[in-house]
Amino acid sequence: MLRGLLAALCALLFLLPMAQARTVVPPRLIVANGAEQPIVLQSLQVSGEISGGMAQTTVQMVFFNPNRRLLEGQLQFPLLEGQQIVGFSLDVEGRQRPAVPVEKAKGRQIFEAIERRRVDPGLLEATQGNNFKLRIYPIPANGTRTVEIKYVEPLARQGKNWQYRLPLAYGDRMRDFDLTLNVHGAMAAPQASGSLGAIGLVRTGEQYQMHVNKSGFAASGMLNLLIPASEKPQTYTQLRDDGMWFVTEIPVAETHTARSLPKVIGLLWDSSGSGAGRDHDAEFAVLDRYFKAAGNAEVRLTRLRDRPEPEQSFHIANGNWSALRQALQNTAYDGASALGDWKQEADVGEYLLVSDGLSNYGNAVFPKLAAGQRLYALNSALAADASLLSAWAENTGGRLVQVSAQSVAAATQALLSESAHVETLTAAGAGDLQIESHDAKNGILRVAGRLRNPEAQLTLTTRQNGRLTTTLIPLSATAPAHPLAAYLWAGYRLRELEANRDLHRAEIRRIGQQFGLATRETSLIVLERLDDYVRYDVVPPQEYQAAFNQLKKLRDGDLRQTRSRHMENVLQQFQRKTAWWERDFSKDDMPKPKKVTPEAVRSDRRPGAGVPLQSASAPELAAPVAAAPMPPPAPAPVAGLQRAFEARENYSSKSVAGNGTATAAPQISVALQKWSANAPYIDRLKAATADTVYAIYLDEKPGYANSSAFFLDAADILLEKGQRDLALRVLSNLAEMDLENRAVLRILGYRLLQAGAPQLAIPVFEKVRQLAEEEPQSFRDLGLAYAADKQYQQAIDQLYEVVQRPWDARFPEIETIALAELNQIVATAGVALDTSRIDPRFLKNMPLDLRVAMTWDADNSDMDLWVTDPNGEKCFYGYPLTHQGGRMSRDFTQGYGPEEFSLRKAKPGKYKIETNYYGNSQQLIAGDTTLQVKLTTAFGTPRQKEQMVTLRLKDRQDTVFVGEFDVAP
């Protein structure tokens, strides 16, 4: 995987512009694990347009891949608070094609579907907070790709100047470097400084311009630009199809009044794994001044990670907080971030939340504070969710304080004093008002909105030094035009919605689509072919819309026919499985047929086909030729409840033969082969005592911070040693590893289920469903997690979604697997469930003596489930039906599974379960594939028992023994 393909954007474009940022050593521009040679930045072109207190920067990069194979580029990078991507384009057929907005889950689905066809897509998506992921495919062997990203930002004030900072530390020498900056409407000549040396700006008409062009240039350092600013309010407008937008910059006098501090302070310390990346020295420096100002106080410390730790109380005497400081310095940063999972206390005067804001686990809704309680959030992390922290704090009358080594004094002042604060904001002739912050930032307030009349008036009431001041600001449609006014409004509105993001998902999505922004609900996508825009119903760039509309009319009719056919196809699949279940298979010794092995059918297998070969000795029963009648109208909910209850009562604790005769249930034992890794840390962890194993884990952790296998192995050993809470904490680190990686989150959810913690697994799988609604596994996994938590109605509702929705052909017959699980839940739940929305033709429980289900985490990969019975027959994708009736589901050749082995009545003897890594077609350089295998006896009956195991396969053709069933005579 090409982690950090544009890592420069992380350290160069967005991290370093912070006026308060600490020194960062940029990583290698492009990291290509396993590549023969690193991908290089061939040329860089940067252009900036600055007017008033706003700037738009465009960065165009040409990358060259010297390797002999094409690669997918995948990178993650953060933006600073207030910065916002407003454009992304990718070279297609020799031209830069602009991206268009698309719903987030749909964008990922489209990208991965097109990537499988080896066609050019590009996808830019927001992950969490102001962090972004860019995916580009392909970067051709010995070829180039051109990426262009455009972002906007409001500038900070430094004295009487606007400050624009542009990082240039791109590391390696590039062939071509070109920089152009245009400053519009400046009061006087801007002053430039930095690593490019003494370069002046030349006045050209109404603007000042800087132009630098170099060859064979190794860019480094930072370019700083100070631009004289007006001391009067200034309004800019932008006319769009959706109205006349404005943004007003209002300078205010920078006066600060010390605020009184409470005697009881709640300190919420983010101790999650990502907390290790914060600047703790800078945080301590600010807190030192804070506690000195507090004098004598009680501090109640709560550490936040996957779950809050018990509260600790510290007494501050005359500003001495040494005991608290020592406790914080001893923090072991580990686990996920559940920042909303704590209890408010009424006698706490104010809360300090020290965090990066990346809340990725459990409850993300901030607890409601009592009247008069404020939250002050302190952030020193470079990659953070500043919007969330700011929204949480400002909703209580507090504020977000950005902290760094260079800004201790400014951060302390922001924390300990009151500055100009906006109490009320109204307008006559304008609406949709949004404010950047209710507190002046460096002597500036910004308000954005939409003009309803050509002339309007803004009324602003501020509180400063205990006094209220009302300011009237005229607004006019004739104000200077600015192309960023609407984008700033969108950014301010999105940040306000962050306070309760789950409640406002639809509005966030609408804003992203309206303004073409990458948000948590929308992404930006570039497609190569017009028919792909039509196929996936994505509105293309303007120049292609006429042709798009014509093709779309033709395709809409095809889609309606596809949906109508889907349920009938599922019914036929279900009828075939029912016919198999109702057949009475012989349990005698089988005749000796020609031996069929996986190796024997390899040459006949076509990757991606997913079509099983039929066993010559035991062909699958066909579905009835006559089509089943259409179902009657859905019964009333009460009838649905009663039908489900009656269906459940029809199943006893005995097996039922094919002729309906009850037989004694077989005695079956299950033995799993415990997965054992051979990593260097394993022996050390296993040799540790229960009291020391976690400390040894922490000692090893820095060397394996990016290894999901390490956290899985360590959690297993902690569970073995009786340290369940610590094991769950270690598992939760998977939520911190790679923001919004659904494969990693699925592993986390599976392991939480395996550890008996379905209540923790449910929000993980809910997040996966939100990320990947195009994959049926997202609904199936969530349904099974609900069932494990005994939320049976929610479980069958999610499983029926798998049945109803048409899926990509790479998920063959997953509907029949979901139906087996749905009917098992209805039959064994112990309570009446509402099945009125389920087609009654699908309500048939089919109990099994033995069942094995396997899933895995890697997309575009092919894992095989093998089950060998006492006859020596191996049931697998090429031999899906054995002599005694063992049935293998359809082969999943492009990722995830599930693959299912079913046996209604088991012949006595041993059944061996194995899994095999057949291969993959991933474009990323992949690591281990993690598999989850569930072995179940008496499936679909009250006697059902199951065991789960998680294991890993690394190389193609790896085969691993999973476990066995032992069926007594």
Coordinates of N, CA and C in Angstrom, one line a residue, residues 583-675:
R583 N -34.0 -33.0 1.2 CA -33.6 -34.3 0.7 C -32.9 -35.1 1.7
D584 N -33.2 -36.4 1.7 CA -32.6 -37.3 2.7 C -31.4 -38.0 2.1
F585 N -30.2 -37.5 2.5 CA -29.0 -38.0 1.9 C -28.5 -39.3 2.7
S586 N -27.9 -40.2 2.0 CA -27.4 -41.4 2.5 C -26.2 -41.1 3.5
K587 N -26.2 -41.9 4.6 CA -25.1 -41.8 5.5 C -24.2 -43.0 5.5
D588 N -24.5 -43.9 4.5 CA -23.7 -45.1 4.3 C -22.3 -44.7 3.8
D589 N -21.4 -45.6 3.9 CA -20.1 -45.3 3.2 C -20.3 -45.1 1.8
M590 N -19.6 -44.1 1.3 CA -19.8 -43.7 -0.1 C -19.0 -44.6 -1.0
P591 N -19.5 -44.8 -2.3 CA -18.6 -45.5 -3.2 C -17.4 -44.7 -3.5
K592 N -16.4 -45.3 -4.2 CA -15.2 -44.6 -4.4 C -15.2 -44.0 -5.8
P593 N -15.6 -42.7 -5.8 CA -15.6 -41.9 -7.0 C -14.2 -41.4 -7.4
K594 N -14.1 -40.8 -8.5 CA -12.9 -40.2 -8.9 C -12.6 -39.1 -7.9
K595 N -11.4 -39.1 -7.3 CA -11.1 -38.1 -6.3 C -11.0 -36.7 -6.9
V596 N -11.7 -35.8 -6.2 CA -11.7 -34.4 -6.7 C -11.0 -33.5 -5.6
T597 N -9.9 -32.8 -5.9 CA -9.2 -32.0 -5.0 C -9.2 -30.6 -5.5
P598 N -8.9 -29.6 -4.6 CA -8.8 -28.2 -5.0 C -7.7 -28.1 -6.1
E599 N -6.6 -28.8 -5.9 CA -5.5 -28.7 -6.9 C -6.0 -29.2 -8.3
A600 N -6.9 -30.2 -8.3 CA -7.3 -30.7 -9.6 C -8.1 -29.8 -10.4
V601 N -8.8 -28.9 -9.7 CA -9.7 -28.0 -10.4 C -9.1 -26.6 -10.6
R602 N -7.9 -26.4 -10.1 CA -7.3 -25.0 -10.2 C -7.3 -24.5 -11.7
S603 N -7.0 -25.4 -12.6 CA -6.8 -25.0 -14.0 C -8.2 -24.6 -14.6
D604 N -9.3 -25.1 -14.0 CA -10.6 -24.8 -14.5 C -11.2 -23.6 -13.9
R605 N -10.5 -23.0 -12.9 CA -11.1 -21.9 -12.1 C -10.8 -20.6 -12.8
R606 N -11.8 -19.8 -12.9 CA -11.5 -18.5 -13.5 C -11.7 -17.4 -12.4
P607 N -10.7 -16.8 -12.0 CA -10.8 -15.8 -10.9 C -11.9 -14.8 -11.2
G608 N -12.8 -14.6 -10.2 CA -13.8 -13.6 -10.4 C -15.1 -14.2 -10.9
A609 N -15.1 -15.4 -11.4 CA -16.3 -16.0 -11.9 C -17.3 -16.3 -10.8
G610 N -16.8 -16.9 -9.7 CA -17.6 -17.2 -8.6 C -18.6 -18.3 -8.8
V611 N -18.5 -19.2 -9.9 CA -19.4 -20.2 -10.2 C -18.9 -21.5 -9.8
P612 N -19.6 -22.3 -8.9 CA -19.0 -23.5 -8.4 C -19.2 -24.6 -9.4
L613 N -18.3 -25.6 -9.5 CA -18.5 -26.8 -10.3 C -19.4 -27.7 -9.5
Q614 N -20.1 -28.6 -10.1 CA -21.0 -29.5 -9.5 C -20.4 -30.8 -9.3
S615 N -20.7 -31.5 -8.1 CA -20.2 -32.8 -7.8 C -20.9 -33.8 -8.7
A616 N -20.1 -34.7 -9.4 CA -20.7 -35.6 -10.3 C -21.5 -36.7 -9.5
S617 N -21.1 -37.0 -8.3 CA -21.7 -38.0 -7.5 C -23.0 -37.5 -6.8
A618 N -23.1 -36.2 -6.5 CA -24.2 -35.7 -5.7 C -24.6 -34.3 -6.3
P619 N -25.3 -34.2 -7.4 CA -25.6 -32.9 -8.0 C -26.6 -32.2 -7.1
E620 N -26.4 -30.8 -7.1 CA -27.3 -30.0 -6.4 C -28.7 -30.1 -6.9
L621 N -29.8 -30.1 -6.1 CA -31.1 -30.2 -6.5 C -31.6 -28.9 -7.1
A622 N -32.2 -29.0 -8.3 CA -32.7 -27.7 -8.9 C -33.9 -27.2 -8.3
A623 N -34.2 -25.9 -8.5 CA -35.4 -25.3 -8.0 C -36.6 -25.8 -8.8
P624 N -37.8 -25.8 -8.2 CA -39.0 -26.2 -9.0 C -39.1 -25.3 -10.2
V625 N -39.6 -26.0 -11.3 CA -39.6 -25.3 -12.6 C -40.7 -24.2 -12.6
A626 N -41.8 -24.5 -12.0 CA -42.9 -23.5 -11.9 C -42.6 -22.4 -11.0
A627 N -42.8 -21.2 -11.4 CA -42.5 -20.1 -10.6 C -43.5 -20.0 -9.4
A628 N -43.0 -19.7 -8.2 CA -43.9 -19.5 -7.1 C -44.8 -18.3 -7.3
P629 N -46.0 -18.4 -6.7 CA -46.9 -17.3 -6.9 C -46.4 -16.1 -6.1
M630 N -46.9 -14.9 -6.6 CA -46.5 -13.7 -5.9 C -47.1 -13.7 -4.5
P631 N -46.4 -13.1 -3.5 CA -46.9 -13.2 -2.1 C -48.1 -12.4 -1.9
P632 N -49.0 -12.8 -0.9 CA -50.2 -12.0 -0.6 C -49.7 -10.7 0.0
P633 N -50.7 -9.8 0.1 CA -50.4 -8.5 0.8 C -49.8 -8.8 2.2
A634 N -48.8 -7.9 2.6 CA -48.2 -8.1 3.9 C -49.3 -8.1 5.0
P635 N -49.2 -9.0 6.0 CA -50.2 -9.0 7.1 C -49.9 -7.9 8.0
A636 N -50.9 -7.6 8.8 CA -50.8 -6.6 9.9 C -49.7 -7.0 10.8
P637 N -49.0 -6.1 11.5 CA -47.9 -6.4 12.4 C -48.3 -7.5 13.4
V638 N -49.5 -7.5 14.0 CA -49.8 -8.5 15.0 C -49.8 -9.9 14.4
A639 N -50.3 -10.0 13.1 CA -50.2 -11.3 12.5 C -48.8 -11.7 12.2
G640 N -48.0 -10.8 11.8 CA -46.6 -11.1 11.6 C -45.9 -11.6 12.9
L641 N -46.2 -11.0 14.0 CA -45.7 -11.4 15.3 C -46.1 -12.8 15.6
Q642 N -47.4 -13.1 15.4 CA -47.9 -14.4 15.8 C -47.3 -15.5 14.9
R643 N -47.2 -15.2 13.6 CA -46.6 -16.2 12.7 C -45.2 -16.5 13.1
A644 N -44.4 -15.5 13.5 CA -43.0 -15.8 13.9 C -43.0 -16.6 15.2
F645 N -44.0 -16.3 16.1 CA -44.0 -17.1 17.3 C -44.4 -18.6 17.0
E646 N -45.4 -18.8 16.2 CA -45.7 -20.1 15.8 C -44.6 -20.9 15.1
A647 N -43.9 -20.2 14.3 CA -42.8 -20.9 13.6 C -41.7 -21.3 14.6
R648 N -41.5 -20.5 15.6 CA -40.5 -20.8 16.6 C -40.9 -22.1 17.3
E649 N -42.2 -22.2 17.7 CA -42.7 -23.2 18.5 C -42.6 -24.6 17.8
N650 N -42.6 -24.6 16.5 CA -42.5 -25.8 15.7 C -41.2 -26.5 15.8
Y651 N -40.2 -25.9 16.3 CA -38.9 -26.5 16.4 C -38.6 -27.0 17.8
S652 N -38.2 -28.2 17.9 CA -37.8 -28.8 19.3 C -36.4 -28.9 19.4
S653 N -35.9 -29.5 20.5 CA -34.5 -29.8 20.7 C -34.0 -31.0 20.0
K654 N -34.8 -31.6 19.1 CA -34.4 -32.8 18.4 C -34.2 -32.6 17.0
S655 N -33.4 -33.4 16.3 CA -33.2 -33.3 14.9 C -34.4 -33.8 14.2
V656 N -34.7 -33.4 13.0 CA -35.8 -33.9 12.2 C -35.3 -34.4 10.9
A657 N -35.6 -35.7 10.6 CA -35.2 -36.3 9.4 C -35.9 -35.7 8.2
G658 N -35.5 -36.1 7.0 CA -36.1 -35.6 5.8 C -37.6 -36.0 5.7
N659 N -37.9 -37.1 6.3 CA -39.3 -37.5 6.2 C -40.2 -37.0 7.3
G660 N -39.6 -36.1 8.2 CA -40.4 -35.5 9.2 C -40.3 -36.2 10.5
T661 N -39.6 -37.4 10.6 CA -39.5 -38.2 11.8 C -38.5 -37.6 12.7
A662 N -38.9 -37.4 14.0 CA -37.9 -36.9 15.0 C -36.9 -37.9 15.4
T663 N -35.7 -37.5 15.5 CA -34.6 -38.4 15.8 C -33.8 -37.8 17.0
A664 N -33.1 -38.6 17.7 CA -32.3 -38.1 18.8 C -31.2 -37.2 18.3
A665 N -31.0 -36.1 19.0 CA -29.9 -35.1 18.5 C -28.6 -35.7 18.7
P666 N -27.7 -35.6 17.8 CA -26.3 -36.1 17.9 C -25.5 -35.3 18.9
Q667 N -24.6 -36.0 19.6 CA -23.6 -35.4 20.5 C -22.4 -34.9 19.7
I668 N -22.2 -33.6 19.6 CA -21.2 -33.1 18.8 C -20.3 -32.2 19.7
S669 N -19.0 -32.4 19.6 CA -18.0 -31.5 20.2 C -17.2 -30.7 19.2
V670 N -16.8 -29.6 19.6 CA -16.0 -28.7 18.7 C -14.7 -28.4 19.3
A671 N -13.6 -28.6 18.5 CA -12.3 -28.3 19.0 C -11.6 -27.3 18.0
L672 N -11.3 -26.1 18.4 CA -10.6 -25.1 17.6 C -9.1 -25.2 17.7
Q673 N -8.4 -25.0 16.6 CA -7.0 -24.9 16.7 C -6.7 -23.5 17.0
K674 N -6.2 -23.2 18.2 CA -5.9 -21.8 18.5 C -4.9 -21.2 17.6
W675 N -5.2 -20.0 17.1 CA -4.2 -19.3 16.3 C -3.0 -18.9 17.1

